[in-house]
Amino acid sequence: TCDLANAPLDIVRDFNRRYVANTNPTLVGVAALDAAGAAIAAPDGALPALPPHAAVTLRASWTADSAESFPVFDPASRTLVDHREAIRVSWFASAGELTADRTGRGETETETFADDVWTTPEAGPAYLWVVLRDSRGGVAFAGYPVAIAP
């Protein structure tokens, strides 16, 4: 909603015509993957019970329209340049250890998922949270209970 500093009037008009306000990304969900990369689902579609002290690949996925395109004024060329939002996933667990605190995709990456590896804790209940952010400030989040069973 800010004016473009030092932009020619025709560029300002084009920017105002093309720019669409940001919407929040849409988190589809989080899945645990087997060694072949296939999702392991519990009967109700939730995360399955996982073994203790195991390295489990987790995949957060989002909808294709979550990374929106938007124009940016380039002062050097005095033109509008189209950008695509980067998507970042922040991972949190009540126990165990995650390989990365953040994963995601850059502006040029079109994949709609990001993976992390969780070394599961001792047997018992655990909880996972993921926060999905786009590079213009949109956010989505979800929490997942996980049973760690021997």
Coordinates of N, CA, C and O in Angstrom, one line a residue:
T1 N 0.8 -1.2 0.0 CA 0.0 0.0 0.0 C 0.8 1.3 0.0 O 0.3 2.3 0.0
C2 N 2.2 1.1 0.0 CA 3.1 2.3 -0.1 C 3.2 2.8 -1.5 O 3.2 2.0 -2.4
D3 N 3.4 4.1 -1.6 CA 3.7 4.6 -2.9 C 5.1 4.2 -3.4 O 6.0 3.9 -2.6
L4 N 5.3 4.1 -4.7 CA 6.6 3.8 -5.2 C 7.4 5.0 -5.3 O 7.1 6.0 -6.0
A5 N 8.5 5.1 -4.6 CA 9.4 6.2 -4.6 C 10.2 6.4 -5.9 O 10.7 5.4 -6.4
N6 N 10.2 7.5 -6.4 CA 10.9 7.9 -7.7 C 10.5 7.0 -8.9 O 11.4 6.9 -9.8
A7 N 9.4 6.5 -8.9 CA 8.9 5.7 -10.1 C 8.2 6.6 -11.0 O 7.4 7.5 -10.6
P8 N 8.3 6.4 -12.3 CA 7.6 7.2 -13.3 C 6.1 6.9 -13.2 O 5.7 5.8 -12.7
L9 N 5.2 7.8 -13.6 CA 3.8 7.7 -13.4 C 3.2 6.5 -14.1 O 2.4 5.8 -13.5
D10 N 3.7 6.1 -15.3 CA 3.2 5.0 -16.0 C 3.5 3.7 -15.2 O 2.7 2.7 -15.2
I11 N 4.7 3.6 -14.6 CA 5.0 2.5 -13.8 C 4.1 2.4 -12.5 O 3.7 1.3 -12.1
V12 N 3.9 3.5 -11.9 CA 3.0 3.5 -10.7 C 1.6 3.0 -11.1 O 1.0 2.2 -10.4
R13 N 1.1 3.5 -12.2 CA -0.2 3.0 -12.7 C -0.2 1.5 -12.9 O -1.2 0.8 -12.6
D14 N 0.8 1.0 -13.6 CA 0.9 -0.4 -13.9 C 1.0 -1.2 -12.6 O 0.4 -2.2 -12.5
F15 N 1.8 -0.7 -11.7 CA 1.9 -1.4 -10.4 C 0.6 -1.4 -9.7 O 0.2 -2.5 -9.2
N16 N -0.1 -0.3 -9.6 CA -1.5 -0.3 -8.9 C -2.5 -1.2 -9.6 O -3.3 -1.8 -9.0
R17 N -2.3 -1.4 -10.9 CA -3.2 -2.2 -11.7 C -2.9 -3.7 -11.4 O -3.8 -4.5 -11.3
R18 N -1.6 -4.1 -11.2 CA -1.2 -5.4 -11.1 C -1.1 -6.0 -9.7 O -1.2 -7.2 -9.5
Y19 N -0.8 -5.1 -8.8 CA -0.5 -5.5 -7.4 C -1.8 -6.0 -6.7 O -2.8 -5.4 -6.7
V20 N -1.7 -7.2 -6.1 CA -2.8 -7.8 -5.3 C -2.3 -8.0 -3.9 O -1.1 -8.5 -3.7
A21 N -3.1 -7.6 -2.9 CA -2.7 -7.7 -1.5 C -2.4 -9.2 -1.2 O -3.0 -10.1 -1.7
N22 N -1.5 -9.4 -0.3 CA -1.0 -10.7 0.1 C -2.2 -11.5 0.8 O -2.9 -10.9 1.6
T23 N -2.2 -12.8 0.6 CA -3.1 -13.6 1.4 C -2.2 -14.7 2.1 O -1.1 -14.9 1.7
N24 N -2.7 -15.2 3.1 CA -2.0 -16.2 3.9 C -1.8 -17.5 3.1 O -2.7 -17.9 2.3
P25 N -0.6 -18.1 3.2 CA -0.5 -19.4 2.5 C -1.4 -20.5 3.2 O -1.9 -20.2 4.3
T26 N -1.6 -21.6 2.5 CA -2.5 -22.6 3.0 C -1.7 -23.9 3.3 O -1.1 -24.5 2.3
L27 N -1.6 -24.3 4.5 CA -0.9 -25.5 4.9 C -1.8 -26.7 4.6 O -2.9 -26.7 5.2
V28 N -1.4 -27.6 3.8 CA -2.2 -28.8 3.5 C -2.0 -29.8 4.7 O -3.0 -30.4 5.1
G29 N -0.8 -29.9 5.2 CA -0.6 -30.8 6.3 C 0.8 -31.3 6.4 O 1.7 -30.8 5.7
V30 N 1.0 -32.1 7.4 CA 2.4 -32.7 7.6 C 2.2 -34.2 7.6 O 1.3 -34.8 8.1
A31 N 3.1 -34.9 6.9 CA 3.1 -36.3 6.8 C 4.5 -36.9 7.2 O 5.5 -36.2 7.1
A32 N 4.5 -38.1 7.8 CA 5.7 -38.8 8.0 C 5.9 -39.7 6.8 O 5.0 -40.3 6.3
L33 N 7.2 -39.8 6.4 CA 7.5 -40.5 5.2 C 8.3 -41.8 5.5 O 9.1 -41.8 6.4
D34 N 8.0 -42.8 4.7 CA 8.8 -44.1 4.9 C 10.1 -43.9 4.1 O 10.4 -42.9 3.5
A35 N 10.9 -45.0 4.1 CA 12.2 -44.9 3.5 C 12.1 -44.7 2.0 O 13.1 -44.1 1.4
A36 N 11.0 -45.1 1.3 CA 10.9 -44.8 -0.1 C 10.3 -43.5 -0.4 O 10.1 -43.1 -1.6
G37 N 10.0 -42.7 0.6 CA 9.4 -41.3 0.4 C 7.9 -41.3 0.4 O 7.3 -40.2 0.1
A38 N 7.2 -42.4 0.6 CA 5.8 -42.4 0.6 C 5.2 -42.0 2.0 O 5.8 -42.4 3.0
A39 N 4.1 -41.3 2.0 CA 3.5 -40.9 3.3 C 3.0 -42.1 4.0 O 2.4 -43.0 3.4
I40 N 3.2 -42.1 5.3 CA 2.7 -43.1 6.2 C 1.5 -42.5 6.9 O 1.7 -41.5 7.7
A41 N 0.3 -43.0 6.7 CA -0.8 -42.3 7.4 C -1.5 -43.2 8.4 O -1.5 -44.5 8.2
A42 N -2.0 -42.7 9.4 CA -2.8 -43.4 10.4 C -4.2 -43.5 9.7 O -4.5 -42.8 8.8
P43 N -5.0 -44.5 10.2 CA -6.3 -44.7 9.6 C -7.2 -43.4 9.5 O -7.9 -43.2 8.6
D44 N -7.0 -42.5 10.5 CA -7.8 -41.2 10.5 C -7.1 -40.1 9.7 O -7.6 -39.0 9.7
G45 N -6.0 -40.4 9.1 CA -5.3 -39.4 8.3 C -4.3 -38.5 9.1 O -3.6 -37.7 8.6
A46 N -4.3 -38.8 10.4 CA -3.3 -38.1 11.3 C -2.0 -38.7 11.1 O -1.7 -39.6 10.4
L47 N -1.0 -38.1 11.9 CA 0.3 -38.7 11.9 C 0.3 -40.0 12.6 O -0.4 -40.2 13.6
P48 N 1.0 -41.0 12.1 CA 0.9 -42.4 12.7 C 1.7 -42.4 13.9 O 2.5 -41.5 14.2
A49 N 1.5 -43.5 14.7 CA 2.4 -43.7 15.8 C 3.8 -44.0 15.3 O 4.0 -44.7 14.3
L50 N 4.8 -43.4 15.9 CA 6.2 -43.6 15.5 C 7.0 -44.2 16.5 O 6.8 -44.1 17.7
P51 N 8.1 -44.9 16.1 CA 9.0 -45.6 17.0 C 9.9 -44.6 17.8 O 10.2 -43.5 17.2
P52 N 10.3 -45.0 19.0 CA 11.2 -44.1 19.7 C 12.6 -44.1 19.1 O 13.0 -45.1 18.5
H53 N 13.3 -43.0 19.3 CA 14.7 -42.8 18.8 C 14.9 -43.1 17.4 O 16.0 -43.7 17.0
A54 N 14.0 -42.8 16.5 CA 14.1 -43.1 15.1 C 14.2 -41.8 14.3 O 13.6 -40.8 14.7
A55 N 14.9 -41.8 13.3 CA 15.0 -40.6 12.4 C 13.9 -40.7 11.4 O 13.9 -41.6 10.5
V56 N 12.9 -39.8 11.5 CA 11.7 -39.8 10.7 C 11.7 -38.6 9.8 O 11.8 -37.5 10.3
T57 N 11.5 -38.8 8.5 CA 11.4 -37.6 7.6 C 10.0 -37.1 7.7 O 9.0 -37.9 7.5
L58 N 9.8 -35.8 8.0 CA 8.5 -35.2 8.0 C 8.4 -34.3 6.8 O 9.4 -33.6 6.4
R59 N 7.2 -34.2 6.2 CA 7.0 -33.3 5.0 C 5.8 -32.4 5.3 O 4.7 -32.9 5.5
A60 N 6.1 -31.1 5.3 CA 5.0 -30.1 5.3 C 4.7 -29.7 3.9 O 5.6 -29.5 3.1
S61 N 3.4 -29.7 3.5 CA 3.0 -29.3 2.2 C 2.0 -28.2 2.2 O 1.3 -28.0 3.2
W62 N 2.0 -27.4 1.1 CA 1.1 -26.3 1.0 C 0.5 -26.3 -0.4 O 1.0 -27.0 -1.3
T63 N -0.6 -25.5 -0.6 CA -1.2 -25.4 -1.9 C -0.3 -24.7 -2.9 O 0.5 -23.8 -2.5
A64 N -0.5 -24.9 -4.2 CA 0.3 -24.3 -5.2 C 0.1 -22.8 -5.3 O 1.0 -22.1 -5.6
D65 N -1.1 -22.3 -4.9 CA -1.3 -20.9 -4.9 C -0.8 -20.2 -3.7 O -1.0 -19.0 -3.5
S66 N -0.2 -20.9 -2.8 CA 0.3 -20.2 -1.5 C 1.5 -19.3 -1.8 O 1.6 -18.3 -1.1
A67 N 2.3 -19.6 -2.8 CA 3.4 -18.7 -3.2 C 2.9 -17.8 -4.3 O 2.9 -18.2 -5.5
E68 N 2.5 -16.6 -4.0 CA 1.9 -15.7 -4.9 C 3.0 -14.9 -5.7 O 4.1 -14.7 -5.1
S69 N 2.6 -14.5 -6.9 CA 3.5 -13.6 -7.6 C 3.1 -12.1 -7.4 O 1.9 -11.9 -7.1
F70 N 4.1 -11.2 -7.4 CA 3.8 -9.8 -7.2 C 4.8 -9.0 -7.9 O 6.0 -9.4 -8.0
P71 N 4.5 -7.8 -8.3 CA 5.4 -6.9 -9.0 C 6.2 -6.1 -8.0 O 5.8 -5.7 -6.9
V72 N 7.5 -5.9 -8.3 CA 8.4 -5.0 -7.5 C 9.1 -4.0 -8.4 O 9.5 -4.4 -9.5
F73 N 9.1 -2.8 -8.0 CA 9.8 -1.8 -8.8 C 11.3 -1.9 -8.6 O 11.8 -1.9 -7.5
D74 N 12.0 -2.0 -9.7 CA 13.5 -2.1 -9.8 C 14.0 -0.7 -10.1 O 13.9 -0.3 -11.3
P75 N 14.6 0.0 -9.1 CA 15.0 1.4 -9.4 C 16.2 1.5 -10.4 O 16.3 2.5 -11.1
A76 N 17.0 0.4 -10.5 CA 18.1 0.5 -11.5 C 17.6 0.4 -12.9 O 18.1 1.2 -13.8
S77 N 16.7 -0.4 -13.2 CA 16.1 -0.5 -14.6 C 14.9 0.3 -14.8 O 14.4 0.5 -15.9
R78 N 14.3 0.8 -13.7 CA 13.1 1.6 -13.7 C 12.0 0.9 -14.3 O 11.2 1.4 -15.1
T79 N 11.9 -0.4 -14.0 CA 10.8 -1.3 -14.5 C 10.2 -2.1 -13.4 O 10.8 -2.1 -12.3
L80 N 9.1 -2.7 -13.6 CA 8.5 -3.6 -12.7 C 9.0 -5.0 -13.0 O 9.1 -5.4 -14.1
V81 N 9.4 -5.7 -11.9 CA 10.0 -7.0 -12.1 C 9.0 -7.9 -11.2 O 8.8 -7.6 -10.1
D82 N 8.6 -9.0 -11.8 CA 7.7 -10.0 -11.1 C 8.6 -10.9 -10.2 O 9.6 -11.4 -10.6
H83 N 8.1 -11.0 -9.0 CA 8.7 -11.9 -8.0 C 7.7 -12.9 -7.6 O 6.5 -12.7 -7.7
R84 N 8.2 -14.0 -7.0 CA 7.3 -15.0 -6.4 C 7.7 -15.2 -5.0 O 8.9 -15.1 -4.7
E85 N 6.7 -15.3 -4.1 CA 7.0 -15.4 -2.7 C 7.8 -16.7 -2.4 O 7.6 -17.7 -3.0
A86 N 8.8 -16.5 -1.5 CA 9.5 -17.7 -0.9 C 8.6 -18.2 0.2 O 7.8 -17.4 0.8
I87 N 8.6 -19.5 0.5 CA 7.9 -20.1 1.6 C 8.8 -20.7 2.6 O 9.8 -21.4 2.2
R88 N 8.6 -20.4 3.8 CA 9.5 -20.9 4.9 C 8.6 -21.7 5.9 O 7.5 -21.3 6.2
V89 N 9.1 -22.8 6.3 CA 8.5 -23.6 7.3 C 9.4 -23.6 8.6 O 10.5 -24.0 8.5
S90 N 8.8 -23.2 9.7 CA 9.4 -23.3 11.0 C 8.9 -24.6 11.7 O 7.7 -24.8 11.7
W91 N 9.8 -25.4 12.2 CA 9.4 -26.7 12.8 C 9.7 -26.6 14.3 O 10.7 -26.1 14.8
F92 N 8.7 -27.2 15.1 CA 8.9 -27.2 16.6 C 8.4 -28.6 17.0 O 7.4 -29.1 16.5
A93 N 9.0 -29.1 18.1 CA 8.6 -30.4 18.6 C 8.8 -30.3 20.2 O 9.7 -29.7 20.7
S94 N 7.8 -31.0 20.9 CA 7.9 -30.9 22.3 C 9.0 -31.8 22.9 O 9.4 -31.6 24.0
A95 N 9.5 -32.7 22.1 CA 10.6 -33.6 22.5 C 11.3 -34.2 21.3 O 10.8 -34.0 20.2
G96 N 12.4 -34.8 21.5 CA 13.2 -35.3 20.3 C 14.0 -34.1 19.7 O 14.1 -33.0 20.3
E97 N 14.5 -34.3 18.6 CA 15.4 -33.3 17.9 C 15.1 -33.2 16.4 O 15.1 -34.2 15.7
L98 N 14.9 -32.0 16.0 CA 14.7 -31.7 14.6 C 16.1 -31.4 13.9 O 16.9 -30.7 14.6
T99 N 16.3 -31.8 12.7 CA 17.6 -31.5 12.0 C 17.7 -30.0 11.8 O 18.7 -29.4 11.9
A100 N 16.6 -29.4 11.3 CA 16.6 -28.0 11.0 C 15.4 -27.3 11.7 O 14.3 -27.9 11.9
D101 N 15.7 -26.1 12.2 CA 14.6 -25.3 12.7 C 13.7 -24.7 11.6 O 12.5 -24.5 11.9
R102 N 14.3 -24.5 10.5 CA 13.5 -23.9 9.3 C 14.0 -24.6 8.0 O 15.1 -24.8 7.8
T103 N 13.0 -24.8 7.2 CA 13.2 -25.3 5.9 C 12.3 -24.5 4.9 O 11.6 -23.6 5.4
G104 N 12.3 -24.8 3.7 CA 11.4 -24.1 2.8 C 11.8 -24.0 1.4 O 12.7 -24.8 1.0
R105 N 11.2 -23.1 0.6 CA 11.5 -22.9 -0.8 C 11.8 -21.5 -1.1 O 11.1 -20.6 -0.6
G106 N 12.7 -21.2 -2.0 CA 13.0 -19.9 -2.4 C 12.1 -19.4 -3.5 O 11.2 -20.2 -4.0
E107 N 12.3 -18.2 -4.0 CA 11.4 -17.6 -5.0 C 11.3 -18.4 -6.3 O 10.3 -18.4 -6.9
T108 N 12.4 -19.0 -6.7 CA 12.5 -19.7 -7.9 C 12.1 -21.2 -7.8 O 12.0 -21.9 -8.9
E109 N 11.9 -21.7 -6.6 CA 11.6 -23.1 -6.5 C 10.0 -23.3 -6.5 O 9.3 -22.6 -5.7
T110 N 9.5 -24.2 -7.3 CA 8.1 -24.3 -7.4 C 7.5 -25.5 -6.7 O 6.3 -25.7 -6.7
E111 N 8.4 -26.3 -6.0 CA 7.9 -27.4 -5.2 C 7.0 -26.9 -4.1 O 7.2 -25.8 -3.6
T112 N 6.0 -27.7 -3.7 CA 5.0 -27.2 -2.7 C 5.1 -28.0 -1.4 O 4.1 -28.4 -0.8
F113 N 6.4 -28.3 -1.0 CA 6.6 -29.1 0.2 C 8.0 -28.8 0.7 O 8.9 -28.3 -0.1
A114 N 8.2 -29.0 2.0 CA 9.6 -28.9 2.5 C 9.7 -30.1 3.6 O 8.7 -30.3 4.3
D115 N 10.9 -30.7 3.6 CA 11.1 -31.8 4.5 C 12.0 -31.4 5.7 O 12.8 -30.5 5.6
D116 N 11.9 -32.1 6.8 CA 12.8 -32.1 7.9 C 12.9 -33.5 8.5 O 12.1 -34.3 8.2
V117 N 13.9 -33.7 9.3 CA 14.1 -35.0 9.9 C 14.0 -34.8 11.4 O 14.6 -34.0 12.0
W118 N 13.1 -35.6 12.0 CA 12.9 -35.6 13.4 C 13.4 -36.9 14.0 O 12.9 -38.0 13.7
T119 N 14.3 -36.8 15.0 CA 14.7 -37.9 15.8 C 13.8 -38.0 16.9 O 13.8 -37.1 17.8
T120 N 12.9 -39.0 16.9 CA 11.8 -39.1 17.9 C 12.4 -39.3 19.3 O 13.4 -39.8 19.5
P121 N 11.6 -38.9 20.3 CA 12.0 -39.0 21.7 C 11.7 -40.4 22.2 O 11.3 -41.3 21.5
E122 N 11.8 -40.5 23.6 CA 11.3 -41.7 24.3 C 9.9 -42.0 24.0 O 9.1 -41.1 23.6
A123 N 9.4 -43.2 24.2 CA 8.0 -43.6 24.1 C 7.1 -42.7 24.9 O 7.5 -42.3 26.1
G124 N 6.0 -42.3 24.4 CA 5.0 -41.5 25.1 C 4.4 -40.5 24.1 O 4.7 -40.5 22.9
P125 N 3.7 -39.6 24.7 CA 3.1 -38.6 23.8 C 4.1 -37.5 23.4 O 5.0 -37.1 24.2
A126 N 3.9 -37.0 22.2 CA 4.8 -35.8 21.7 C 3.9 -34.9 20.9 O 2.7 -35.3 20.5
Y127 N 4.4 -33.8 20.6 CA 3.6 -32.8 19.8 C 4.5 -32.1 18.8 O 5.6 -31.7 19.2
L128 N 4.0 -31.9 17.6 CA 4.7 -31.2 16.6 C 3.9 -30.0 16.2 O 2.7 -30.0 16.2
W129 N 4.6 -28.9 15.9 CA 4.0 -27.7 15.4 C 4.7 -27.3 14.1 O 6.0 -27.4 14.1
V130 N 4.0 -26.8 13.1 CA 4.7 -26.2 12.0 C 4.0 -24.8 11.7 O 2.8 -24.6 11.9
V131 N 4.9 -23.9 11.4 CA 4.5 -22.5 11.0 C 4.9 -22.3 9.6 O 6.1 -22.3 9.3
L132 N 4.0 -22.0 8.7 CA 4.3 -21.7 7.3 C 4.2 -20.2 7.1 O 3.2 -19.6 7.5
R133 N 5.3 -19.6 6.5 CA 5.3 -18.2 6.3 C 5.7 -17.9 4.9 O 6.5 -18.6 4.3
D134 N 5.0 -16.9 4.3 CA 5.5 -16.4 3.0 C 6.3 -15.2 3.1 O 6.3 -14.6 4.2
S135 N 7.0 -14.8 2.1 CA 8.0 -13.7 2.2 C 7.3 -12.3 2.3 O 8.0 -11.3 2.5
R136 N 6.0 -12.2 2.2 CA 5.3 -10.9 2.4 C 4.6 -10.9 3.7 O 3.8 -10.0 3.9
G137 N 4.8 -11.8 4.6 CA 4.2 -11.8 5.9 C 3.0 -12.6 6.2 O 2.5 -12.6 7.3
G138 N 2.6 -13.4 5.2 CA 1.4 -14.3 5.4 C 1.9 -15.5 6.3 O 3.0 -15.9 6.3
V139 N 0.9 -16.0 7.0 CA 1.3 -17.1 7.9 C 0.1 -18.1 8.0 O -1.1 -17.8 7.9
A140 N 0.5 -19.4 8.2 CA -0.5 -20.5 8.6 C 0.3 -21.4 9.5 O 1.5 -21.4 9.5
F141 N -0.5 -22.0 10.4 CA 0.2 -22.9 11.4 C -0.8 -24.1 11.8 O -2.0 -24.0 11.6
A142 N -0.2 -25.1 12.3 CA -1.0 -26.2 12.8 C -0.1 -27.0 13.8 O 1.1 -27.0 13.8
G143 N -0.8 -27.7 14.7 CA -0.2 -28.6 15.6 C -0.6 -30.0 15.4 O -1.8 -30.3 15.0
Y144 N 0.2 -31.0 15.8 CA -0.1 -32.4 15.5 C 0.3 -33.2 16.7 O 1.5 -33.3 17.1
P145 N -0.6 -33.9 17.4 CA -0.2 -34.9 18.4 C 0.4 -36.1 17.8 O -0.1 -36.5 16.7
V146 N 1.4 -36.6 18.4 CA 2.1 -37.8 17.8 C 2.3 -38.8 19.0 O 2.9 -38.4 20.0
A147 N 1.9 -40.1 18.8 CA 2.2 -41.1 19.8 C 3.5 -41.7 19.4 O 3.8 -42.1 18.3
I148 N 4.4 -41.8 20.4 CA 5.7 -42.4 20.2 C 5.6 -43.8 20.9 O 5.5 -43.8 22.2
A149 N 5.5 -44.8 20.2 CA 5.2 -46.2 20.7 C 6.3 -47.1 20.4 O 6.7 -47.2 19.2
P150 N 6.7 -48.0 21.4 CA 7.7 -49.0 21.1 C 7.3 -50.0 20.1 O 6.1 -50.2 19.9

